[in-house]
Short mmCIF file of C-alpha atoms in Angstrom, two decimals:
data_model
loop_
_atom_site.label_atom_id
_atom_site.label_comp_id
_atom_site.label_asym_id
_atom_site.label_seq_id
_atom_site.Cartn_x
_atom_site.Cartn_y
_atom_site.Cartn_z
CA MET A 1 119.87 133.17 118.25
CA THR A 2 121.30 131.34 115.25
CA SER A 3 125.01 132.00 114.72
CA ILE A 4 127.25 131.68 111.71
CA LYS A 5 128.74 128.61 113.42
CA ASP A 6 125.30 126.94 113.40
CA VAL A 7 124.94 127.69 109.70
CA ALA A 8 128.35 126.19 108.96
CA LYS A 9 127.56 123.03 110.92
CA GLN A 10 124.16 122.49 109.28
CA ALA A 11 125.52 123.17 105.80
CA GLY A 12 128.55 120.94 106.34
CA VAL A 13 131.09 123.64 105.55
CA SER A 14 133.54 125.83 107.43
CA ILE A 15 132.68 129.18 109.01
CA ALA A 16 135.06 130.81 106.52
CA THR A 17 133.07 129.33 103.63
CA VAL A 18 129.81 130.72 105.02
CA SER A 19 131.42 134.15 105.37
CA LEU A 20 132.74 134.05 101.80
CA VAL A 21 129.30 133.12 100.45
CA LEU A 22 127.51 135.86 102.39
CA ASN A 23 130.02 138.44 101.20
CA ASN A 24 129.89 137.12 97.63
CA LYS A 25 133.62 136.44 97.60
CA GLY A 26 135.93 133.52 96.99
CA ASN A 27 135.93 130.66 94.48
CA ILE A 28 132.95 128.74 95.90
CA SER A 29 131.13 126.15 93.81
CA GLU A 30 127.54 126.98 92.90
CA GLU A 31 126.30 123.83 94.68
CA THR A 32 127.99 124.81 97.95
CA ARG A 33 126.90 128.41 97.60
CA GLN A 34 123.24 127.46 97.18
CA ARG A 35 123.42 125.00 100.10
CA VAL A 36 124.79 127.72 102.40
CA LEU A 37 122.19 130.28 101.32
CA GLN A 38 119.33 127.84 101.79
CA THR A 39 120.62 126.92 105.25
CA VAL A 40 120.88 130.59 106.20
CA GLU A 41 117.23 131.14 105.34
CA ARG A 42 116.03 127.90 106.93
CA LEU A 43 117.73 128.70 110.24
CA GLY A 44 116.64 132.34 110.21
CA TYR A 45 120.16 133.66 110.44
CA THR A 46 120.13 137.45 110.82
CA ARG A 47 121.76 137.90 107.42
CA SER A 48 119.05 135.92 105.65
CA ILE A 49 117.86 138.99 103.74
CA GLN A 50 121.33 139.48 102.33
CA ALA A 51 121.51 135.80 101.46
CA ARG A 52 118.22 135.89 99.60
CA ASN A 53 119.33 138.93 97.64
CA LEU A 54 122.60 137.26 96.70
CA ARG A 55 120.79 134.17 95.49
CA GLU A 56 118.48 136.32 93.41
CA GLN A 57 121.48 138.40 92.31
CA GLN A 58 119.81 141.56 93.58
CA SER A 59 120.98 143.90 96.31
CA ARG A 60 117.59 145.64 96.40
CA THR A 61 119.57 148.87 96.45
CA ILE A 62 119.48 151.74 93.97
CA GLY A 63 122.44 154.08 93.56
CA TYR A 64 122.19 157.86 93.40
CA ALA A 65 125.18 160.18 93.02
CA GLN A 66 125.29 163.46 94.87
CA ARG A 67 127.60 166.18 93.63
CA THR A 68 128.10 168.99 96.10
CA GLN A 69 130.67 171.72 95.64
CA ARG A 70 131.94 174.02 98.37
CA GLY A 71 129.56 176.95 98.86
CA GLU A 72 126.87 175.40 96.69
CA PHE A 73 123.44 174.22 97.70
CA ASN A 74 120.58 173.07 95.54
CA PRO A 75 117.16 173.08 97.21
CA LEU A 76 115.51 171.65 94.09
CA LEU A 77 117.65 168.51 94.14
CA ASP A 78 117.24 168.29 97.92
CA ARG A 79 113.50 168.13 97.33
CA PHE A 80 114.03 165.68 94.47
CA LEU A 81 116.05 163.40 96.76
CA TYR A 82 113.39 163.61 99.49
CA GLU A 83 110.64 162.61 97.05
CA LEU A 84 112.85 159.87 95.56
CA VAL A 85 113.40 158.23 98.94
CA ASN A 86 109.68 158.41 99.71
CA ARG A 87 108.93 156.61 96.44
CA ILE A 88 111.62 153.93 96.73
CA GLU A 89 111.51 152.89 100.39
CA PRO A 90 107.89 151.56 100.38
CA THR A 91 108.87 149.15 97.58
CA GLY A 92 111.32 147.31 99.87
CA ARG A 93 114.35 148.80 98.17
CA HIS A 94 116.81 151.35 99.48
CA LEU A 95 118.70 154.30 98.07
CA LEU A 96 122.50 154.31 98.29
CA LEU A 97 124.01 157.81 98.14
CA PHE A 98 127.56 158.23 96.85
CA GLN A 99 129.77 161.10 95.79
CA SER A 100 130.61 161.71 92.15
CA GLU A 101 133.18 164.25 91.01
CA PRO A 102 132.66 165.90 87.60
CA LYS A 103 136.07 164.77 86.26
CA VAL A 104 135.72 161.11 87.32
CA ARG A 105 132.03 160.54 86.81
CA ILE A 106 132.21 156.93 85.60
CA THR A 107 134.59 155.49 88.23
CA PRO A 108 132.14 155.22 91.17
CA TYR A 109 129.55 153.60 88.89
CA GLU A 110 132.09 151.02 87.74
CA GLU A 111 133.01 150.21 91.32
CA LEU A 112 129.40 149.81 92.47
CA ILE A 113 128.52 147.59 89.52
CA LYS A 114 131.62 145.43 89.99
CA SER A 115 130.88 144.95 93.71
CA ARG A 116 127.18 144.22 92.99
CA ARG A 117 126.15 146.71 95.63
CA VAL A 118 123.35 148.18 93.52
CA ASP A 119 120.80 146.89 91.03
CA GLY A 120 120.38 150.13 89.12
CA PHE A 121 120.84 153.88 89.20
CA VAL A 122 118.96 157.16 89.23
CA LEU A 123 120.92 159.93 87.50
CA SER A 124 120.65 163.68 87.96
CA TYR A 125 123.00 166.61 87.28
CA THR A 126 122.84 165.56 83.63
CA GLU A 127 124.96 167.37 81.05
CA ALA A 128 125.11 167.58 77.28
CA GLY A 129 126.88 164.42 76.07
CA ASP A 130 126.71 162.90 79.57
CA GLU A 131 129.04 159.87 79.42
CA ARG A 132 127.11 158.01 82.13
CA PHE A 133 124.24 157.37 79.70
CA ARG A 134 126.46 155.53 77.22
CA TYR A 135 128.40 153.62 79.87
CA LEU A 136 125.32 152.31 81.70
CA HIS A 137 123.39 151.65 78.49
CA GLU A 138 126.24 149.61 76.97
CA ALA A 139 126.79 147.80 80.28
CA GLY A 140 123.13 146.77 80.30
CA VAL A 141 122.59 148.26 83.77
CA PRO A 142 119.05 149.50 84.52
CA PHE A 143 118.93 153.26 85.05
CA VAL A 144 116.68 156.28 84.76
CA ALA A 145 117.64 159.93 84.57
CA PHE A 146 116.22 163.25 85.67
CA GLY A 147 117.28 165.11 82.55
CA LYS A 148 118.63 164.16 79.14
CA SER A 149 122.05 163.55 77.61
CA SER A 150 121.26 165.52 74.44
CA THR A 151 122.62 162.65 72.32
CA GLU A 152 121.10 159.91 70.18
CA LEU A 153 120.79 157.83 73.37
CA ASP A 154 117.87 160.01 74.42
CA ASN A 155 115.79 157.97 71.95
CA VAL A 156 116.44 154.64 73.70
CA THR A 157 117.12 155.43 77.37
CA HIS A 158 114.63 156.10 80.18
CA TRP A 159 114.43 159.69 81.36
CA VAL A 160 112.10 162.34 82.72
CA ASP A 161 112.75 166.00 82.13
CA VAL A 162 110.95 169.25 82.76
CA ASP A 163 110.67 171.45 79.68
CA GLY A 164 113.03 174.22 80.75
CA GLN A 165 112.92 175.81 77.32
CA TYR A 166 109.17 176.29 77.69
CA GLY A 167 109.54 177.38 81.33
CA ILE A 168 111.96 180.20 80.55
CA TYR A 169 109.91 181.12 77.49
CA ILE A 170 106.77 181.76 79.58
CA ALA A 171 108.79 183.63 82.22
CA THR A 172 110.30 185.89 79.54
CA GLU A 173 106.92 186.30 77.86
CA HIS A 174 105.42 187.35 81.20
CA LEU A 175 108.02 190.13 81.55
CA ILE A 176 107.44 191.26 77.97
CA GLN A 177 103.72 191.45 78.69
CA GLN A 178 104.55 193.68 81.66
CA GLY A 179 106.02 196.14 79.16
CA HIS A 180 109.72 195.26 79.39
CA ARG A 181 111.89 195.32 76.27
CA ARG A 182 115.39 195.46 77.70
CA ILE A 183 115.55 192.13 79.53
CA GLY A 184 118.69 190.64 81.05
CA PHE A 185 119.49 186.95 81.36
CA ILE A 186 121.52 185.22 84.10
CA GLY A 187 122.26 181.65 83.06
CA TRP A 188 124.70 178.84 83.69
CA PRO A 189 127.91 178.40 81.67
CA PRO A 190 127.34 176.69 78.28
CA GLY A 191 127.43 172.87 78.30
CA SER A 192 124.64 172.14 80.73
CA ALA A 193 121.88 170.33 78.82
CA SER A 194 119.11 171.98 80.83
CA GLY A 195 120.88 175.34 80.97
CA ASP A 196 121.32 175.50 77.20
CA LEU A 197 117.65 174.72 76.64
CA ARG A 198 116.59 177.43 79.08
CA PHE A 199 118.74 179.96 77.26
CA GLN A 200 117.09 178.88 74.01
CA GLY A 201 113.69 179.55 75.56
CA PHE A 202 114.80 183.07 76.45
CA GLN A 203 115.99 183.72 72.90
CA ASP A 204 112.83 182.24 71.39
CA ALA A 205 110.57 184.51 73.43
CA LEU A 206 112.49 187.64 72.46
CA THR A 207 112.48 186.63 68.80
CA ASP A 208 108.76 185.83 68.78
CA TYR A 209 108.00 189.28 70.20
CA GLY A 210 110.33 191.08 67.80
CA ILE A 211 112.92 192.04 70.43
CA ALA A 212 116.59 191.97 69.46
CA ILE A 213 118.88 189.73 71.50
CA GLN A 214 121.55 191.94 73.10
CA PRO A 215 124.75 190.09 74.10
CA ASP A 216 125.67 192.65 76.76
CA LEU A 217 122.52 191.70 78.70
CA ILE A 218 123.53 188.02 78.94
CA CYS A 219 125.53 186.91 81.98
CA ARG A 220 126.85 183.44 82.78
CA ALA A 221 127.25 182.26 86.37
CA HIS A 222 127.68 179.08 88.38
CA ASN A 223 124.68 178.11 90.48
CA GLN A 224 125.62 179.95 93.66
CA ILE A 225 124.02 182.95 95.37
CA GLU A 226 127.21 185.00 95.29
CA HIS A 227 127.53 184.44 91.54
CA GLY A 228 123.99 185.71 91.02
CA HIS A 229 124.99 188.74 93.10
CA GLN A 230 128.03 189.36 90.88
CA ALA A 231 126.02 188.95 87.66
CA ALA A 232 123.46 191.51 88.86
CA GLN A 233 126.26 193.95 89.61
CA LYS A 234 127.58 193.60 86.05
CA LEU A 235 124.13 194.25 84.60
CA LEU A 236 123.60 197.40 86.66
CA GLN A 237 127.02 198.73 85.64
CA LEU A 238 125.99 198.79 81.97
CA PRO A 239 125.40 202.23 80.40
CA GLN A 240 121.85 201.05 79.74
CA PRO A 241 120.94 198.48 82.41
CA PRO A 242 118.00 196.13 81.86
CA THR A 243 114.61 196.83 83.41
CA ALA A 244 113.97 193.13 84.02
CA VAL A 245 116.02 189.95 84.46
CA VAL A 246 115.30 186.28 83.76
CA CYS A 247 117.30 183.79 85.86
CA VAL A 248 117.69 180.06 85.20
CA SER A 249 117.38 179.20 88.90
CA ASP A 250 115.96 180.62 92.11
CA ILE A 251 119.44 180.53 93.61
CA LEU A 252 120.80 182.92 90.99
CA ALA A 253 117.66 185.06 91.22
CA ILE A 254 117.99 185.39 95.01
CA GLY A 255 121.63 186.45 94.64
CA ALA A 256 120.64 189.03 92.02
CA MET A 257 117.79 190.36 94.19
CA GLN A 258 120.20 190.81 97.09
CA TYR A 259 122.36 193.09 94.98
CA PHE A 260 119.40 195.02 93.57
CA ASN A 261 118.12 195.62 97.10
CA GLN A 262 121.54 196.74 98.32
CA ALA A 263 121.81 199.13 95.37
CA ASN A 264 118.28 200.37 96.07
CA ARG A 265 117.26 199.45 92.52
CA ARG A 266 114.00 197.74 91.62
CA LEU A 267 114.12 195.49 88.59
CA ALA A 268 111.50 192.92 87.66
CA ILE A 269 112.97 189.44 88.07
CA THR A 270 111.99 185.79 87.66
CA GLY A 271 113.57 182.57 88.91
CA PHE A 272 113.22 178.88 88.09
CA ASP A 273 112.37 175.90 90.38
CA ASP A 274 109.97 177.61 92.81
CA THR A 275 112.01 176.48 95.79
CA PRO A 276 110.52 176.95 99.30
CA THR A 277 112.43 180.22 99.78
CA ALA A 278 110.88 181.83 96.69
CA ALA A 279 107.69 182.85 98.50
CA PHE A 280 109.66 184.43 101.37
CA THR A 281 112.14 186.66 99.54
CA TYR A 282 111.60 190.42 99.32
CA PRO A 283 109.84 190.94 97.07
CA ALA A 284 108.35 187.44 96.77
CA LEU A 285 109.94 185.75 93.76
CA THR A 286 108.06 184.90 90.59
CA SER A 287 109.35 181.46 89.61
CA VAL A 288 108.85 178.52 87.27
CA ARG A 289 107.62 175.52 89.27
CA GLN A 290 108.86 172.03 88.40
CA PRO A 291 106.48 169.08 89.08
CA ILE A 292 109.00 167.13 91.19
CA GLU A 293 106.48 164.69 92.66
CA GLU A 294 105.41 163.62 89.17
CA VAL A 295 109.05 163.43 88.06
CA THR A 296 110.02 161.03 90.85
CA LYS A 297 106.92 158.87 90.41
CA LEU A 298 107.66 158.35 86.72
CA LEU A 299 111.36 157.68 87.36
CA VAL A 300 110.79 155.10 90.08
CA ASP A 301 108.01 153.36 88.14
CA MET A 302 110.26 153.03 85.08
CA LEU A 303 113.26 151.81 87.07
CA LEU A 304 111.26 149.20 88.99
CA ALA A 305 109.76 147.96 85.73
CA GLN A 306 113.26 147.46 84.32
CA LEU A 307 114.41 145.64 87.45
CA ASP A 308 111.38 143.35 87.26
CA GLY A 309 112.03 142.57 83.59
CA GLN A 310 108.94 144.39 82.38
CA THR A 311 108.62 146.39 79.16
CA VAL A 312 108.35 150.15 79.60
CA LEU A 313 106.03 151.42 76.88
CA VAL A 314 106.87 155.13 77.26
CA LYS A 315 110.53 155.68 78.09
CA GLN A 316 110.80 159.45 77.71
CA HIS A 317 108.71 162.11 79.45
CA ASN A 318 109.06 165.88 78.97
CA LEU A 319 106.80 167.55 81.55
CA LYS A 320 105.48 171.10 81.40
CA PRO A 321 106.33 173.48 84.26
CA GLU A 322 104.09 176.24 85.62
CA LEU A 323 104.82 179.94 86.14
CA ILE A 324 104.01 181.06 89.70
CA ILE A 325 103.58 184.83 89.57
CA ARG A 326 104.52 186.88 92.64
CA ALA A 327 105.52 190.46 93.40
CA SER A 328 109.08 190.37 92.02
CA SER A 329 107.88 190.59 88.41
CA LEU A 330 105.08 193.09 89.07
CA LEU A 331 106.72 196.46 89.58
CA ASP A 332 103.46 198.21 90.42
CA ASP A 333 102.94 196.04 93.52
#
């Protein structure tokens, strides 16, 4: 088997020089660098793939930040990640997962770019005014996003979103058509780009059907089951509780349903995401289904086109979700 010593001998340099070249470090002349990389490939040294990528200035790795808080799980983004890997791996590239804290969102991106460990990024957990969009756009780093920044950059960056405003609208409309007029809403705290749009969809549906928006029926909660549980408790403690509830996620809906079941109260309820657990709750949860497979296909296609220097004709995609009706919203079942 070829060793690093063999490479050094054939290239006419020291072992230390070969190591510096392969790790992209040190003040090595371009002539020497290229000679070492070519020797590595010619001899079939086991790090030849890394050498080729360095010469091409590509790591063939795509970065993706995960943000997990204690007690929180997100089956939608788990599915998104699964589909993303299945799309990326067959192309000969790999996905690098890294942690990103909400208060230091840019730092890990800066470090990965500086170290040349990734060629581009896939963003999720997007927020209104998301600073990552501006940083990566101004740095000229290829990236795509699942979600928007709700800024002027949405006109020039590459993103795919699911129309949450429409999704919550049709869920609310469905409950109205079931005869409900006093409808509660369990949403995320203001500031989430997708959460704010979903709340707008709820308001639009009520307005279009001539139903007054009642602030006491609106609860805000972080995306955790126990917070959905607490929000449901608040709604049932009202002098006039709602007869139906719209939730911005299945996680919040499941938490709310747990409380309703414990209190022996039956309220119509809808979720959002149509996660695998939705069909197995009691009652089975009516939910808005996101087309995750289509989302990941579009994202990966756009990112690979950028990495290959190709022009992306359509940079923004806003996909329509589908309402999957089950027993939770049909009180007669």
